[in-house]
PDB file of C-alpha atoms in Angstrom:
ATOM      1  CA  UNK A 148      66.485 155.420 122.138  1.00 43.00           C
ATOM      2  CA  UNK A 149      67.749 153.014 119.517  1.00 42.00           C
ATOM      3  CA  UNK A 150      71.224 151.572 119.246  1.00 45.00           C
ATOM      4  CA  UNK A 151      73.004 149.389 116.751  1.00 42.00           C
ATOM      5  CA  UNK A 152      73.443 145.702 117.451  1.00 44.00           C
ATOM      6  CA  UNK A 153      76.712 143.845 117.089  1.00 42.00           C
ATOM      7  CA  UNK A 154      76.416 140.790 114.860  1.00 42.00           C
ATOM      8  CA  UNK A 155      78.776 137.962 114.059  1.00 37.00           C
ATOM      9  CA  UNK A 156      80.215 137.881 110.572  1.00 35.00           C
ATOM     10  CA  UNK A 157      82.330 135.070 109.143  1.00 35.00           C
ATOM     11  CA  UNK A 158      85.881 135.959 108.243  1.00 31.00           C
ATOM     12  CA  UNK A 159      86.904 135.794 104.558  1.00 32.00           C
ATOM     13  CA  UNK A 160      87.322 132.215 103.330  1.00 33.00           C
ATOM     14  CA  UNK A 161      85.549 130.687 106.321  1.00 34.00           C
ATOM     15  CA  UNK A 162      83.017 127.914 105.848  1.00 34.00           C
ATOM     16  CA  UNK A 163      79.577 127.800 107.448  1.00 37.00           C
ATOM     17  CA  UNK A 164      80.821 125.420 110.110  1.00 37.00           C
ATOM     18  CA  UNK A 165      84.216 126.997 110.803  1.00 36.00           C
ATOM     19  CA  UNK A 166      84.668 130.727 111.012  1.00 39.00           C
ATOM     20  CA  UNK A 167      86.092 133.361 113.285  1.00 35.00           C
ATOM     21  CA  UNK A 168      83.425 135.900 114.217  1.00 41.00           C
ATOM     22  CA  UNK A 169      84.086 139.581 113.713  1.00 41.00           C
ATOM     23  CA  UNK A 170      81.994 142.394 115.144  1.00 41.00           C
ATOM     24  CA  UNK A 171      79.652 144.115 112.718  1.00 63.00           C
ATOM     25  CA  UNK A 172      77.036 146.704 113.495  1.00 81.00           C
ATOM     26  CA  UNK A 173      73.416 146.261 112.452  1.00 85.00           C
ATOM     27  CA  UNK A 174      71.465 149.512 111.973  1.00 86.00           C
ATOM     28  CA  UNK A 175      68.294 149.856 114.092  1.00 85.00           C
ATOM     29  CA  UNK A 176      65.947 149.645 111.092  1.00 88.00           C
ATOM     30  CA  UNK A 177      67.604 146.409 109.986  1.00 90.00           C
ATOM     31  CA  UNK A 178      67.348 145.001 113.521  1.00 89.00           C
ATOM     32  CA  UNK A 179      63.577 145.540 113.397  1.00 88.00           C
ATOM     33  CA  UNK A 180      63.381 143.709 110.071  1.00 92.00           C
ATOM     34  CA  UNK A 181      65.561 140.868 111.390  1.00 92.00           C
ATOM     35  CA  UNK A 182      62.777 140.012 113.828  1.00 90.00           C
ATOM     36  CA  UNK A 183      60.420 139.642 110.849  1.00 93.00           C
ATOM     37  CA  UNK A 184      62.857 137.334 109.070  1.00 93.00           C
ATOM     38  CA  UNK A 185      63.265 135.237 112.192  1.00 91.00           C
ATOM     39  CA  UNK A 186      59.514 134.896 112.627  1.00 90.00           C
ATOM     40  CA  UNK A 187      59.131 133.830 108.995  1.00 93.00           C
ATOM     41  CA  UNK A 188      62.013 131.352 109.288  1.00 92.00           C
ATOM     42  CA  UNK A 189      60.585 129.818 112.448  1.00 88.00           C
ATOM     43  CA  UNK A 190      57.244 129.349 110.687  1.00 91.00           C
ATOM     44  CA  UNK A 191      59.045 127.592 107.834  1.00 92.00           C
ATOM     45  CA  UNK A 192      60.866 125.369 110.339  1.00 90.00           C
ATOM     46  CA  UNK A 193      57.545 124.411 111.919  1.00 88.00           C
ATOM     47  CA  UNK A 194      56.313 123.403 108.449  1.00 92.00           C
ATOM     48  CA  UNK A 195      59.386 121.264 107.843  1.00 92.00           C
ATOM     49  CA  UNK A 196      60.834 123.523 105.120  1.00 91.00           C
ATOM     50  CA  UNK A 197      64.622 123.118 104.836  1.00 91.00           C
ATOM     51  CA  UNK A 198      65.517 125.770 102.239  1.00 91.00           C
ATOM     52  CA  UNK A 199      63.962 129.027 101.128  1.00 91.00           C
ATOM     53  CA  UNK A 200      64.761 131.489  98.345  1.00 91.00           C
ATOM     54  CA  UNK A 201      65.423 135.150  99.051  1.00 89.00           C
ATOM     55  CA  UNK A 202      62.283 136.075  97.107  1.00 91.00           C
ATOM     56  CA  UNK A 203      60.099 133.715  99.151  1.00 93.00           C
ATOM     57  CA  UNK A 204      61.594 134.828 102.475  1.00 93.00           C
ATOM     58  CA  UNK A 205      61.259 138.486 101.505  1.00 92.00           C
ATOM     59  CA  UNK A 206      57.608 138.005 100.565  1.00 93.00           C
ATOM     60  CA  UNK A 207      56.879 136.183 103.824  1.00 93.00           C
ATOM     61  CA  UNK A 208      58.532 139.038 105.731  1.00 93.00           C
ATOM     62  CA  UNK A 209      56.847 141.868 103.823  1.00 93.00           C
ATOM     63  CA  UNK A 210      60.043 143.418 102.427  1.00 93.00           C
ATOM     64  CA  UNK A 211      61.786 143.578  99.057  1.00 93.00           C
ATOM     65  CA  UNK A 212      64.352 140.957  98.057  1.00 89.00           C
ATOM     66  CA  UNK A 213      67.081 143.600  97.787  1.00 90.00           C
ATOM     67  CA  UNK A 214      66.353 144.851 101.310  1.00 93.00           C
ATOM     68  CA  UNK A 215      66.433 141.311 102.676  1.00 92.00           C
ATOM     69  CA  UNK A 216      69.744 140.504 101.000  1.00 89.00           C
ATOM     70  CA  UNK A 217      71.301 143.731 102.272  1.00 90.00           C
ATOM     71  CA  UNK A 218      70.064 143.072 105.821  1.00 90.00           C
ATOM     72  CA  UNK A 219      71.323 139.492 105.816  1.00 90.00           C
ATOM     73  CA  UNK A 220      74.753 140.728 104.775  1.00 88.00           C
ATOM     74  CA  UNK A 221      75.086 142.068 108.328  1.00 86.00           C
ATOM     75  CA  UNK A 222      75.050 138.521 109.683  1.00 84.00           C
ATOM     76  CA  UNK A 223      77.012 137.049 106.793  1.00 80.00           C
ATOM     77  CA  UNK A 224      75.824 135.769 103.416  1.00 65.00           C
ATOM     78  CA  UNK A 225      74.532 132.247 104.019  1.00 64.00           C
ATOM     79  CA  UNK A 226      72.590 131.869 100.785  1.00 69.00           C
ATOM     80  CA  UNK A 227      73.617 129.824  97.756  1.00 72.00           C
ATOM     81  CA  UNK A 228      72.746 131.059  94.284  1.00 72.00           C
ATOM     82  CA  UNK A 229      70.016 128.901  92.782  1.00 70.00           C
ATOM     83  CA  UNK A 230      69.525 127.016  96.039  1.00 77.00           C
ATOM     84  CA  UNK A 231      68.560 129.686  98.567  1.00 84.00           C
ATOM     85  CA  UNK A 232      69.031 129.806 102.315  1.00 89.00           C
ATOM     86  CA  UNK A 233      69.214 126.892 104.713  1.00 90.00           C
ATOM     87  CA  UNK A 234      66.319 127.756 107.021  1.00 91.00           C
ATOM     88  CA  UNK A 235      67.629 126.304 110.279  1.00 90.00           C
ATOM     89  CA  UNK A 236      71.133 127.680 109.782  1.00 89.00           C
ATOM     90  CA  UNK A 237      69.961 131.193 108.933  1.00 91.00           C
ATOM     91  CA  UNK A 238      67.449 131.179 111.791  1.00 89.00           C
ATOM     92  CA  UNK A 239      70.193 130.241 114.242  1.00 87.00           C
ATOM     93  CA  UNK A 240      72.530 133.000 113.036  1.00 87.00           C
ATOM     94  CA  UNK A 241      69.878 135.714 113.103  1.00 90.00           C
ATOM     95  CA  UNK A 242      68.896 134.631 116.621  1.00 86.00           C
ATOM     96  CA  UNK A 243      72.554 134.838 117.687  1.00 84.00           C
ATOM     97  CA  UNK A 244      72.953 138.288 116.105  1.00 86.00           C
ATOM     98  CA  UNK A 245      69.872 139.529 117.979  1.00 83.00           C
ATOM     99  CA  UNK A 246      71.146 138.116 121.264  1.00 79.00           C
ATOM    100  CA  UNK A 247      68.366 135.538 121.532  1.00 77.00           C
ATOM    101  CA  UNK A 248      70.750 132.730 122.381  1.00 71.00           C
ATOM    102  CA  UNK A 249      71.364 134.340 125.785  1.00 76.00           C
ATOM    103  CA  UNK A 250      69.372 133.607 128.922  1.00 79.00           C
ATOM    104  CA  UNK A 251      66.917 136.526 129.204  1.00 90.00           C
ATOM    105  CA  UNK A 252      64.976 136.783 132.454  1.00 94.00           C
ATOM    106  CA  UNK A 253      62.196 139.354 132.402  1.00 96.00           C
ATOM    107  CA  UNK A 254      60.347 141.093 135.241  1.00 97.00           C
ATOM    108  CA  UNK A 255      57.119 143.046 134.759  1.00 97.00           C
ATOM    109  CA  UNK A 256      56.438 146.037 136.996  1.00 97.00           C
ATOM    110  CA  UNK A 257      52.729 146.745 137.144  1.00 97.00           C
ATOM    111  CA  UNK A 258      50.080 144.036 137.592  1.00 96.00           C
ATOM    112  CA  UNK A 259      47.161 145.898 136.055  1.00 94.00           C
ATOM    113  CA  UNK A 260      45.305 144.616 133.014  1.00 94.00           C
ATOM    114  CA  UNK A 261      48.267 145.165 130.686  1.00 94.00           C
ATOM    115  CA  UNK A 262      50.849 143.726 133.063  1.00 94.00           C
ATOM    116  CA  UNK A 263      48.763 140.617 133.699  1.00 95.00           C
ATOM    117  CA  UNK A 264      48.168 140.111 129.984  1.00 94.00           C
ATOM    118  CA  UNK A 265      51.899 140.355 129.304  1.00 94.00           C
ATOM    119  CA  UNK A 266      52.706 137.916 132.121  1.00 93.00           C
ATOM    120  CA  UNK A 267      50.268 135.375 130.681  1.00 92.00           C
ATOM    121  CA  UNK A 268      51.502 135.701 127.094  1.00 90.00           C
ATOM    122  CA  UNK A 269      52.866 132.324 126.029  1.00 83.00           C
ATOM    123  CA  UNK A 270      54.891 133.691 123.111  1.00 81.00           C
ATOM    124  CA  UNK A 271      57.711 135.017 125.281  1.00 86.00           C
ATOM    125  CA  UNK A 272      59.076 131.643 126.314  1.00 80.00           C
ATOM    126  CA  UNK A 273      59.142 130.291 122.763  1.00 72.00           C
ATOM    127  CA  UNK A 274      61.264 133.292 121.769  1.00 77.00           C
ATOM    128  CA  UNK A 275      63.774 132.890 124.575  1.00 80.00           C
ATOM    129  CA  UNK A 276      62.338 135.217 127.232  1.00 89.00           C
ATOM    130  CA  UNK A 277      61.557 133.815 130.679  1.00 92.00           C
ATOM    131  CA  UNK A 278      59.163 135.983 132.726  1.00 95.00           C
ATOM    132  CA  UNK A 279      60.369 135.432 136.282  1.00 96.00           C
ATOM    133  CA  UNK A 280      58.579 138.087 138.348  1.00 97.00           C
ATOM    134  CA  UNK A 281      55.707 140.565 138.383  1.00 97.00           C
ATOM    135  CA  UNK A 282      55.339 143.480 140.815  1.00 98.00           C
ATOM    136  CA  UNK A 283      52.668 145.854 142.062  1.00 97.00           C
ATOM    137  CA  UNK A 284      52.249 148.366 144.893  1.00 96.00           C
ATOM    138  CA  UNK A 285      48.536 147.758 145.513  1.00 96.00           C
ATOM    139  CA  UNK A 286      47.991 145.698 148.716  1.00 96.00           C
ATOM    140  CA  UNK A 287      44.855 144.238 147.090  1.00 96.00           C
ATOM    141  CA  UNK A 288      46.942 142.884 144.216  1.00 96.00           C
ATOM    142  CA  UNK A 289      50.123 141.792 146.002  1.00 97.00           C
ATOM    143  CA  UNK A 290      50.130 138.035 146.527  1.00 96.00           C
ATOM    144  CA  UNK A 291      47.612 137.304 143.779  1.00 96.00           C
ATOM    145  CA  UNK A 292      48.534 134.702 141.193  1.00 95.00           C
ATOM    146  CA  UNK A 293      49.058 135.713 137.571  1.00 94.00           C
ATOM    147  CA  UNK A 294      49.645 132.612 135.500  1.00 88.00           C
ATOM    148  CA  UNK A 295      52.283 130.673 137.400  1.00 89.00           C
ATOM    149  CA  UNK A 296      53.680 133.816 139.079  1.00 94.00           C
ATOM    150  CA  UNK A 297      52.710 135.428 142.368  1.00 96.00           C
ATOM    151  CA  UNK A 298      52.610 139.232 142.417  1.00 97.00           C
ATOM    152  CA  UNK A 299      55.490 140.608 144.499  1.00 97.00           C
ATOM    153  CA  UNK A 300      55.438 143.827 146.485  1.00 97.00           C
ATOM    154  CA  UNK A 301      57.130 146.688 144.614  1.00 96.00           C
ATOM    155  CA  UNK A 302      58.838 147.554 147.893  1.00 96.00           C
ATOM    156  CA  UNK A 303      60.839 144.337 147.404  1.00 97.00           C
ATOM    157  CA  UNK A 304      61.757 145.216 143.816  1.00 97.00           C
ATOM    158  CA  UNK A 305      65.536 145.283 144.164  1.00 97.00           C
ATOM    159  CA  UNK A 306      65.729 142.130 146.261  1.00 97.00           C
ATOM    160  CA  UNK A 307      63.540 140.094 143.903  1.00 97.00           C
ATOM    161  CA  UNK A 308      65.368 141.345 140.798  1.00 97.00           C
ATOM    162  CA  UNK A 309      68.625 140.149 142.314  1.00 96.00           C
ATOM    163  CA  UNK A 310      67.202 136.813 143.471  1.00 96.00           C
ATOM    164  CA  UNK A 311      65.667 136.005 140.081  1.00 96.00           C
ATOM    165  CA  UNK A 312      68.740 137.202 138.126  1.00 95.00           C
ATOM    166  CA  UNK A 313      66.502 139.490 136.078  1.00 96.00           C
ATOM    167  CA  UNK A 314      68.254 141.260 133.197  1.00 94.00           C
ATOM    168  CA  UNK A 315      65.244 142.853 131.441  1.00 95.00           C
ATOM    169  CA  UNK A 316      62.334 144.820 132.876  1.00 97.00           C
ATOM    170  CA  UNK A 317      58.963 145.749 131.390  1.00 97.00           C
ATOM    171  CA  UNK A 318      57.276 148.827 132.852  1.00 97.00           C
ATOM    172  CA  UNK A 319      53.461 148.675 132.655  1.00 96.00           C
ATOM    173  CA  UNK A 320      52.875 151.660 134.919  1.00 94.00           C
ATOM    174  CA  UNK A 321      51.006 154.983 135.100  1.00 93.00           C
ATOM    175  CA  UNK A 322      53.008 158.036 134.054  1.00 93.00           C
ATOM    176  CA  UNK A 323      53.038 159.410 137.608  1.00 95.00           C
ATOM    177  CA  UNK A 324      55.280 156.681 138.998  1.00 96.00           C
ATOM    178  CA  UNK A 325      57.101 155.432 135.906  1.00 96.00           C
ATOM    179  CA  UNK A 326      60.248 157.576 136.218  1.00 97.00           C
ATOM    180  CA  UNK A 327      60.711 156.783 139.900  1.00 97.00           C
ATOM    181  CA  UNK A 328      60.420 153.045 139.289  1.00 97.00           C
ATOM    182  CA  UNK A 329      62.630 153.297 136.206  1.00 97.00           C
ATOM    183  CA  UNK A 330      65.339 154.948 138.323  1.00 97.00           C
ATOM    184  CA  UNK A 331      65.112 152.144 140.894  1.00 97.00           C
ATOM    185  CA  UNK A 332      65.338 149.493 138.206  1.00 97.00           C
ATOM    186  CA  UNK A 333      68.460 151.115 136.728  1.00 97.00           C
ATOM    187  CA  UNK A 334      70.035 151.506 140.175  1.00 97.00           C
ATOM    188  CA  UNK A 335      69.444 147.761 140.653  1.00 96.00           C
ATOM    189  CA  UNK A 336      71.657 147.089 137.637  1.00 96.00           C
ATOM    190  CA  UNK A 337      69.090 146.595 134.858  1.00 96.00           C
ATOM    191  CA  UNK A 338      70.303 147.885 131.481  1.00 95.00           C
ATOM    192  CA  UNK A 339      67.400 146.819 129.223  1.00 95.00           C
ATOM    193  CA  UNK A 340      63.946 148.334 129.746  1.00 97.00           C
ATOM    194  CA  UNK A 341      60.714 148.158 127.747  1.00 96.00           C
ATOM    195  CA  UNK A 342      58.250 150.850 128.764  1.00 96.00           C
ATOM    196  CA  UNK A 343      54.504 150.981 128.135  1.00 94.00           C
ATOM    197  CA  UNK A 344      54.189 154.041 130.386  1.00 92.00           C
ATOM    198  CA  UNK A 345      52.634 157.072 128.619  1.00 90.00           C
ATOM    199  CA  UNK A 346      55.559 159.347 129.448  1.00 91.00           C
ATOM    200  CA  UNK A 347      59.037 160.068 128.115  1.00 93.00           C
ATOM    201  CA  UNK A 348      61.482 158.455 130.540  1.00 95.00           C
ATOM    202  CA  UNK A 349      64.997 159.754 131.128  1.00 95.00           C
ATOM    203  CA  UNK A 350      67.732 157.121 131.257  1.00 96.00           C
ATOM    204  CA  UNK A 351      71.556 157.181 131.185  1.00 95.00           C
ATOM    205  CA  UNK A 352      73.352 156.518 127.863  1.00 94.00           C
ATOM    206  CA  UNK A 353      74.349 152.982 128.926  1.00 94.00           C
ATOM    207  CA  UNK A 354      70.703 151.905 129.357  1.00 95.00           C
ATOM    208  CA  UNK A 355      68.690 150.588 126.408  1.00 92.00           C
ATOM    209  CA  UNK A 356      65.133 151.897 126.619  1.00 94.00           C
ATOM    210  CA  UNK A 357      62.383 150.934 124.183  1.00 92.00           C
ATOM    211  CA  UNK A 358      59.056 152.735 124.433  1.00 92.00           C
ATOM    212  CA  UNK A 359      55.733 151.323 123.257  1.00 90.00           C
ATOM    213  CA  UNK A 360      53.031 154.012 123.025  1.00 85.00           C
ATOM    214  CA  UNK A 361      49.847 152.374 121.783  1.00 83.00           C
ATOM    215  CA  UNK A 362      47.910 155.667 121.734  1.00 83.00           C
ATOM    216  CA  UNK A 363      50.532 157.196 119.436  1.00 82.00           C
ATOM    217  CA  UNK A 364      50.453 154.171 117.133  1.00 83.00           C
ATOM    218  CA  UNK A 365      46.649 154.401 116.920  1.00 85.00           C
ATOM    219  CA  UNK A 366      46.921 158.105 116.076  1.00 85.00           C
ATOM    220  CA  UNK A 367      49.328 157.286 113.254  1.00 85.00           C
ATOM    221  CA  UNK A 368      46.916 154.632 111.984  1.00 87.00           C
ATOM    222  CA  UNK A 369      44.075 157.166 112.151  1.00 89.00           C
ATOM    223  CA  UNK A 370      46.113 159.621 110.071  1.00 84.00           C
ATOM    224  CA  UNK A 371      46.764 157.062 107.337  1.00 82.00           C
ATOM    225  CA  UNK A 372      43.174 155.802 107.437  1.00 87.00           C
ATOM    226  CA  UNK A 373      41.867 159.351 106.997  1.00 83.00           C
ATOM    227  CA  UNK A 374      44.163 159.985 104.027  1.00 80.00           C
ATOM    228  CA  UNK A 375      43.080 156.723 102.431  1.00 81.00           C
ATOM    229  CA  UNK A 376      39.463 157.791 102.676  1.00 77.00           C
ATOM    230  CA  UNK A 377      40.081 161.258 101.239  1.00 68.00           C
ATOM    231  CA  UNK A 378      39.910 161.389  97.410  1.00 64.00           C
ATOM    232  CA  UNK A 379      43.211 162.392  95.809  1.00 60.00           C
ATOM    233  CA  UNK A 380      45.267 161.747  98.964  1.00 57.00           C
ATOM    234  CA  UNK A 381      48.093 159.197  98.860  1.00 54.00           C
ATOM    235  CA  UNK A 382      48.709 157.013 101.903  1.00 51.00           C
TER     236      UNK A 382
END
């Protein structure tokens, strides 16, 4: 289930430091590419680069220059002909358009191998996501430490979500229990869910659900790999 994202666009005649924001919708495909631009911009910032051309940013992001320019029009045109984009400024505006300037507190449900790996991943914090809780129903797992977190009992799910002010949940669960837990999470007021469960979950229209199916992605890769190895077949 993919939805458009509302971005901020400067009003006509506004300068980069003084503008009234107006709502503008970013298509889902462009949202996905925005994350690539932001990653490339953050790498440039780390290298001390202050300005970048559209061609260089497009190449670093793996897209065409025309696609990049069209996508960036959704957050306002911050480039200057012959000079390029101010890296820090553009990075800040893309982050704002994607909602990354908000305080995102994430809980992981499922402390198996995948859940523990996600909880230990250091890249979340640097991108504005604070993992505040991890849950499991196995008595042998409850109370164990995962990184700096202690595994909470899934029976206490609602209480801990409220106490930690969680506003995003990651489901790293078997298919058999995923829908039940998803329903509990939604009833607790969570509107943003990322699911690694190998099952199609049903959610209300007001809930944003993103599904990551690694088996499906591997099957797609296998299809393209097979075609690449077959003479006369285009990838």
